[in-house]
Coordinates of C-alpha atoms in Angstrom, one line a residue:
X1 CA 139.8 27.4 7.1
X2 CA 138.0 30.1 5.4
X3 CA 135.0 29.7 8.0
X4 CA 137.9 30.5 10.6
X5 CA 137.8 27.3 12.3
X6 CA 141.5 26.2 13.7
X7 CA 141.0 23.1 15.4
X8 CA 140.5 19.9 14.0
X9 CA 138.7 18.1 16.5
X10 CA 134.5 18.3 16.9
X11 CA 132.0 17.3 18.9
X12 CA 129.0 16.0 16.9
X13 CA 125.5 14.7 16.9
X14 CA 123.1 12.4 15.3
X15 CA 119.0 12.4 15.5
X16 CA 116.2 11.4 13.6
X17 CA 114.2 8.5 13.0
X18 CA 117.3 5.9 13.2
X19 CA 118.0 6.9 16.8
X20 CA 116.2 5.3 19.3
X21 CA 116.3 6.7 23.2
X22 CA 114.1 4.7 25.5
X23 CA 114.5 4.6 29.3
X24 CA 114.1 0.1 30.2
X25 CA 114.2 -1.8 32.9
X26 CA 117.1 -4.7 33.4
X27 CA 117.9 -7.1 36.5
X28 CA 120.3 -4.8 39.2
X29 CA 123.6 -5.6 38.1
X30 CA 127.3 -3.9 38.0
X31 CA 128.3 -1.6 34.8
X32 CA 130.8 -3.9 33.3
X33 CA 128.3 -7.0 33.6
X34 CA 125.7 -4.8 32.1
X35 CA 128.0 -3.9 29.2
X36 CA 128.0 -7.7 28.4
X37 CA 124.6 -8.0 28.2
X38 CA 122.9 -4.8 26.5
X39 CA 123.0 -6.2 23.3
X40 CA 120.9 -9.1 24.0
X41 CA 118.4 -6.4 26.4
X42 CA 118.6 -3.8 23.1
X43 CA 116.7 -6.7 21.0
X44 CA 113.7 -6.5 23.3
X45 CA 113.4 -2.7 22.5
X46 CA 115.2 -1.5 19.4
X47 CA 113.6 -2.2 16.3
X48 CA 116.9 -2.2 13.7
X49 CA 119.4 -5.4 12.7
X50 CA 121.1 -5.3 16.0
X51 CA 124.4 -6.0 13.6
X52 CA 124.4 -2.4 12.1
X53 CA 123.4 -0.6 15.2
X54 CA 125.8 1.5 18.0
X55 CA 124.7 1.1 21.3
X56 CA 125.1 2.9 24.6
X57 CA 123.6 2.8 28.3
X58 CA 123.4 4.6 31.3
X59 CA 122.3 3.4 34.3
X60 CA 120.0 6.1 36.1
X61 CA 119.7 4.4 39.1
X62 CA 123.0 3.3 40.2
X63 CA 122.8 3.4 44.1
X64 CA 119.5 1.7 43.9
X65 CA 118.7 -1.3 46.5
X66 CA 116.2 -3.3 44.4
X67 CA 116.2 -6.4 42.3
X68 CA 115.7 -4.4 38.9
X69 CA 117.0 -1.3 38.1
X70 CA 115.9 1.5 35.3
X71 CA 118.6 2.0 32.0
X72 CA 118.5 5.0 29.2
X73 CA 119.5 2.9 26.1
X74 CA 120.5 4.5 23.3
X75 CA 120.6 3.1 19.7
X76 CA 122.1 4.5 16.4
X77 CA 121.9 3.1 13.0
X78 CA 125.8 2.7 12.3
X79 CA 125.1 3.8 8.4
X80 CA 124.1 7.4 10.3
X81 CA 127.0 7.5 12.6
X82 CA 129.6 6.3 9.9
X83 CA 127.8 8.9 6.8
X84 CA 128.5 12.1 10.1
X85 CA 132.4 10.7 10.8
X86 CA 132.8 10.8 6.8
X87 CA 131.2 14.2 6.2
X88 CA 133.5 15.5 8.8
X89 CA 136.3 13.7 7.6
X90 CA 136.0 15.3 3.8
X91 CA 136.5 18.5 5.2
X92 CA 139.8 17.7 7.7
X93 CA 137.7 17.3 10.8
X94 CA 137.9 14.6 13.7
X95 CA 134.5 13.8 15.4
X96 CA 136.2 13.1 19.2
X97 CA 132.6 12.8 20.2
X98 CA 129.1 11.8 18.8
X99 CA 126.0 12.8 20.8
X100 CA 122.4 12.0 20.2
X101 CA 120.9 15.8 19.8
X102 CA 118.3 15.0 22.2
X103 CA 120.9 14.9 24.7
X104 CA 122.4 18.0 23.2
X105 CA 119.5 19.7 23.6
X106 CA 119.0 18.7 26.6
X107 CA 122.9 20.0 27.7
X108 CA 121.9 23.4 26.9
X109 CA 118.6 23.3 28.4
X110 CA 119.5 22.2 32.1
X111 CA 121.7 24.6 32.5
X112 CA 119.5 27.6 31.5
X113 CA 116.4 26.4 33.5
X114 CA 117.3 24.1 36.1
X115 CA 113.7 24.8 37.7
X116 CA 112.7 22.4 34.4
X117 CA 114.5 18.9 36.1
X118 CA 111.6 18.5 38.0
X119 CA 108.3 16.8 36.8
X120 CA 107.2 16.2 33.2
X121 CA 108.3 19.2 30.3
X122 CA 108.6 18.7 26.9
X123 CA 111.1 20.3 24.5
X124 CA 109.7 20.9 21.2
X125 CA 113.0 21.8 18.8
X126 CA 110.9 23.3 15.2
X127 CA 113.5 22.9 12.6
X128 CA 113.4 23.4 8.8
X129 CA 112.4 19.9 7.8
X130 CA 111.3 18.3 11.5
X131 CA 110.1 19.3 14.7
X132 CA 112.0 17.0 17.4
X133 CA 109.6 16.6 20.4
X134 CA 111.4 15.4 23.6
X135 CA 110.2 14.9 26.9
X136 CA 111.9 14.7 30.3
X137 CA 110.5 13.3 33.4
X138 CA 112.7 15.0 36.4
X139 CA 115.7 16.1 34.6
X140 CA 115.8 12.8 32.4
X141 CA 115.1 12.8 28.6
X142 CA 112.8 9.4 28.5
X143 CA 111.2 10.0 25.0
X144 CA 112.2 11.6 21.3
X145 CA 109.7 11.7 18.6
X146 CA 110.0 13.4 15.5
X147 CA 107.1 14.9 13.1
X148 CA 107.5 15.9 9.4
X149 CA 106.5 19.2 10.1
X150 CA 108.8 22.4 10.0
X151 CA 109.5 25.9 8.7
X152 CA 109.8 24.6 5.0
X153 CA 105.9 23.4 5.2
X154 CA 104.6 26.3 7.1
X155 CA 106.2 28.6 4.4
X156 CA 105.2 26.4 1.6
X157 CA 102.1 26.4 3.2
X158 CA 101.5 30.1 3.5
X159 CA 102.6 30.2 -0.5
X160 CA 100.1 28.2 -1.4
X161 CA 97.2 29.6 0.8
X162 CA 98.0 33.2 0.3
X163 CA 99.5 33.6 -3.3
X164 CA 102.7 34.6 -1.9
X165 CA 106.6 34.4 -3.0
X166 CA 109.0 32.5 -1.1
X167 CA 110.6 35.7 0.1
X168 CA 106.8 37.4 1.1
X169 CA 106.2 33.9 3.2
X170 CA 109.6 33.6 4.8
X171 CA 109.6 37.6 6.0
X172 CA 105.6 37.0 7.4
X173 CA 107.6 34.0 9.2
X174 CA 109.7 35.8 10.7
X175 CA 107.8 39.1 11.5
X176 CA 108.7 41.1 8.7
X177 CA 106.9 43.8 6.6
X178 CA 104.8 41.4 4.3
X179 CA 101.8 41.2 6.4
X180 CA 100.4 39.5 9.7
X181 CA 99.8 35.8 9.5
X182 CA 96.3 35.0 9.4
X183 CA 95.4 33.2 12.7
X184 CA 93.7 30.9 11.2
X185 CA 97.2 29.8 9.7
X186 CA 98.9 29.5 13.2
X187 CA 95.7 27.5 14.8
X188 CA 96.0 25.1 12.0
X189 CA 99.9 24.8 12.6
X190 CA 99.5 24.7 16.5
X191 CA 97.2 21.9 16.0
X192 CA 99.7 20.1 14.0
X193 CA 102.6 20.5 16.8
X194 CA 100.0 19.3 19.3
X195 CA 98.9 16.6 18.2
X196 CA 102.5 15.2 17.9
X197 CA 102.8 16.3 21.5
X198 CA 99.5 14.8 22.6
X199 CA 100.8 11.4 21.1
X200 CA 104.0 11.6 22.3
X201 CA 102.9 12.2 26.0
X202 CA 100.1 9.7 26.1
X203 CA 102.7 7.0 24.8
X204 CA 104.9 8.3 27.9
X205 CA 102.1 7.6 29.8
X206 CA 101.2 4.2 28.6
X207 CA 104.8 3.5 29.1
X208 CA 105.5 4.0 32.0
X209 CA 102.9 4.4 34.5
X210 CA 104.7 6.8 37.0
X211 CA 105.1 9.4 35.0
X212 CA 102.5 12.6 34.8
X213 CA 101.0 14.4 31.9
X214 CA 103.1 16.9 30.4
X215 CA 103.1 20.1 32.7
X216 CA 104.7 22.6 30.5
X217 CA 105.9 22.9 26.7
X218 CA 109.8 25.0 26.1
X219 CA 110.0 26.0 22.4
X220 CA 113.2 26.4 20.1
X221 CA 115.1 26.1 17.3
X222 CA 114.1 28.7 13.9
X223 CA 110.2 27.8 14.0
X224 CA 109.5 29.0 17.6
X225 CA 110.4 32.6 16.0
X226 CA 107.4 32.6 14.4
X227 CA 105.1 35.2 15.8
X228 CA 102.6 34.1 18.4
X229 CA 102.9 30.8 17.5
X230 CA 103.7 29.6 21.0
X231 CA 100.7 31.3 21.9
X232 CA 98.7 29.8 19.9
X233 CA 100.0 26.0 21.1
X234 CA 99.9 27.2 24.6
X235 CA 96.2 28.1 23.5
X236 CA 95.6 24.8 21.8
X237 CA 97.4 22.6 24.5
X238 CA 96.4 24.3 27.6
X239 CA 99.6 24.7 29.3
X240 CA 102.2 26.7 29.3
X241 CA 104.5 27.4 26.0
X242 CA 107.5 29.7 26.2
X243 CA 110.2 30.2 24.5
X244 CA 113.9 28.8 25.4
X245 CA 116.7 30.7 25.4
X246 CA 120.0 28.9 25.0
X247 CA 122.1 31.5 26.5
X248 CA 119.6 32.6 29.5
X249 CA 122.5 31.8 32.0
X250 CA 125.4 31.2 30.4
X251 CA 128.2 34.6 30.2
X252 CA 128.7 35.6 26.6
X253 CA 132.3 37.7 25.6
X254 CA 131.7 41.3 24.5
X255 CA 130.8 41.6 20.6
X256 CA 129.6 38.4 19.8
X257 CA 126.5 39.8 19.1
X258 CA 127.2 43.1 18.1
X259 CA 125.9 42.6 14.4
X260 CA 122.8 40.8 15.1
X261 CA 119.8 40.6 17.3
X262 CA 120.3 38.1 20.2
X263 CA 116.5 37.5 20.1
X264 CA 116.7 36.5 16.4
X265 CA 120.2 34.0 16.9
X266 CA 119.4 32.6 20.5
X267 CA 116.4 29.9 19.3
X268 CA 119.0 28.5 16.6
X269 CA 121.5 28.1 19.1
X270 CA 120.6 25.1 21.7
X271 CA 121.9 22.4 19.8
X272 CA 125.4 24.2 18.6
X273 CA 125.6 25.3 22.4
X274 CA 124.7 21.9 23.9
X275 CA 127.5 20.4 21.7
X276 CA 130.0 22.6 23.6
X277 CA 128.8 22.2 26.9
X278 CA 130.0 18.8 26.2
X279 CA 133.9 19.8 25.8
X280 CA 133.5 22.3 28.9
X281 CA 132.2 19.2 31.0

């Protein structure tokens, strides 16, 4: 009530390393039948006690004619999905849905650069803790990995490296008056983010054999603020990085940014926005 929020129903998410998204292959088959059986197929892939784990499909290629035919499974500890619905419940809030973030993500993306649903991008999400690294292949999220790496270490980091207060690091972060990071700082970094990448698409690749290397990187969530740090991964990768903005396309009321800058809110925005998208659908 005091953050002004009337309704009592949410749409929710979960990530991390106890969610597992993997696009697999299973005999053709109807929906229903398929239902029956993606238990028994999870085994094969998912590597938790099949007893505590929520499951979900979606079959991508429904119209197909062939004998076999290609499923995104999704896996959630239940711990993780049970710890979300009680966190909301403590504070009088229903969870009427729970999305993977991924899929969130991915929401908010699609329909801010449609010219992305075609070929092989990644979506690198830089958070405090974790930077989520998710790749689609035409439109379809087929891999999430995450990396212990985010804003807390870089401004640890830069502490530590340059004799500076919390406050001195997090304002070089984000662009303040304490200083210009050293680039020396943002190569090491980049090389971090990339190598998570590199692994991430040469697993893809190993996977399944169809699918190209990654053609171009979108960056988000609070870490991509950090100056010319894309540039510096675009450098390091060799392909494009740019930064993506949530609200690109979508129409936004008058005043709801009138106190801040939109370039400073819009990168923590893609998950929160995705999450909506999913009650407008």
């Amino acid at each position: 009530a005091s953050a002004g929020v009337k309704t009592k129903s949410v749409v929710t998410a979960v990530g991390g390393r106890d969610v597992i998204v993997k696009k697999i292959t299973m005999d053709r088959m109807g929906e229903t039948e398929a239902r029956e059986v993606i238990r028994w197929e999870a085994e094969q892939h998912v590597p938790f006690d099949m007893d505590n784990v929520e499951l979900d499909f979606q079959i991508l290629d429904p119209e197909g004619e062939g004998l076999q035919m290609t499923v995104l499974l999704v896996a959630a500890k239940r711990e993780l999905v049970d710890h979300k619905v009680a966190l909301l419940a403590d504070v009088g809030l229903q969870s009427t849905i729970i999305d993977v973030d991924a899929f969130a993500l991915h929401n908010a993306f699609e329909i801010n650069y449609p010219e992305a649903m075609s070929g092989v991008v990644g979506l690198v999400n830089i958070g405090h803790e974790v930077t989520n690294i998710y790749i689609l292949d035409d439109g379809i999220p087929v891999l999430t990995r995450d990396i212990p790496v985010g804003t807390r270490r870089f401004r640890e980091d830069l502490q530590r490296e340059r004799g500076q207060s919390a406050e001195e690091a997090e304002r070089m972060l984000q662009g303040g008056s304490s200083g210009e990071i050293p680039e020396a700082f943002l190569q090491t970094r980049a090389e971090e983010l990339a190598v998570g990448i590199e692994r991430a698409g040469a697993f893809l690749q190993t996977a399944s054999r169809s699918a190209g290397g990654i053609s171009r990187i979108f960056l988000t969530g609070g870490g991509s603020r950090i100056p010319r740090l894309s540039r510096a991964l675009g450098d390091r990768l060799q392909i494009p990085v740019q930064l993506a903005n949530p609200i690109e396309k979508l129409q936004v009321a008058d005043g709801v940014f009138d106190d801040m800058q939109v370039d400073e809110v819009a990168p923590l925005l893609m998950l929160p926005i995705g999450l909506a998208l999913r009650t407008a659908a």
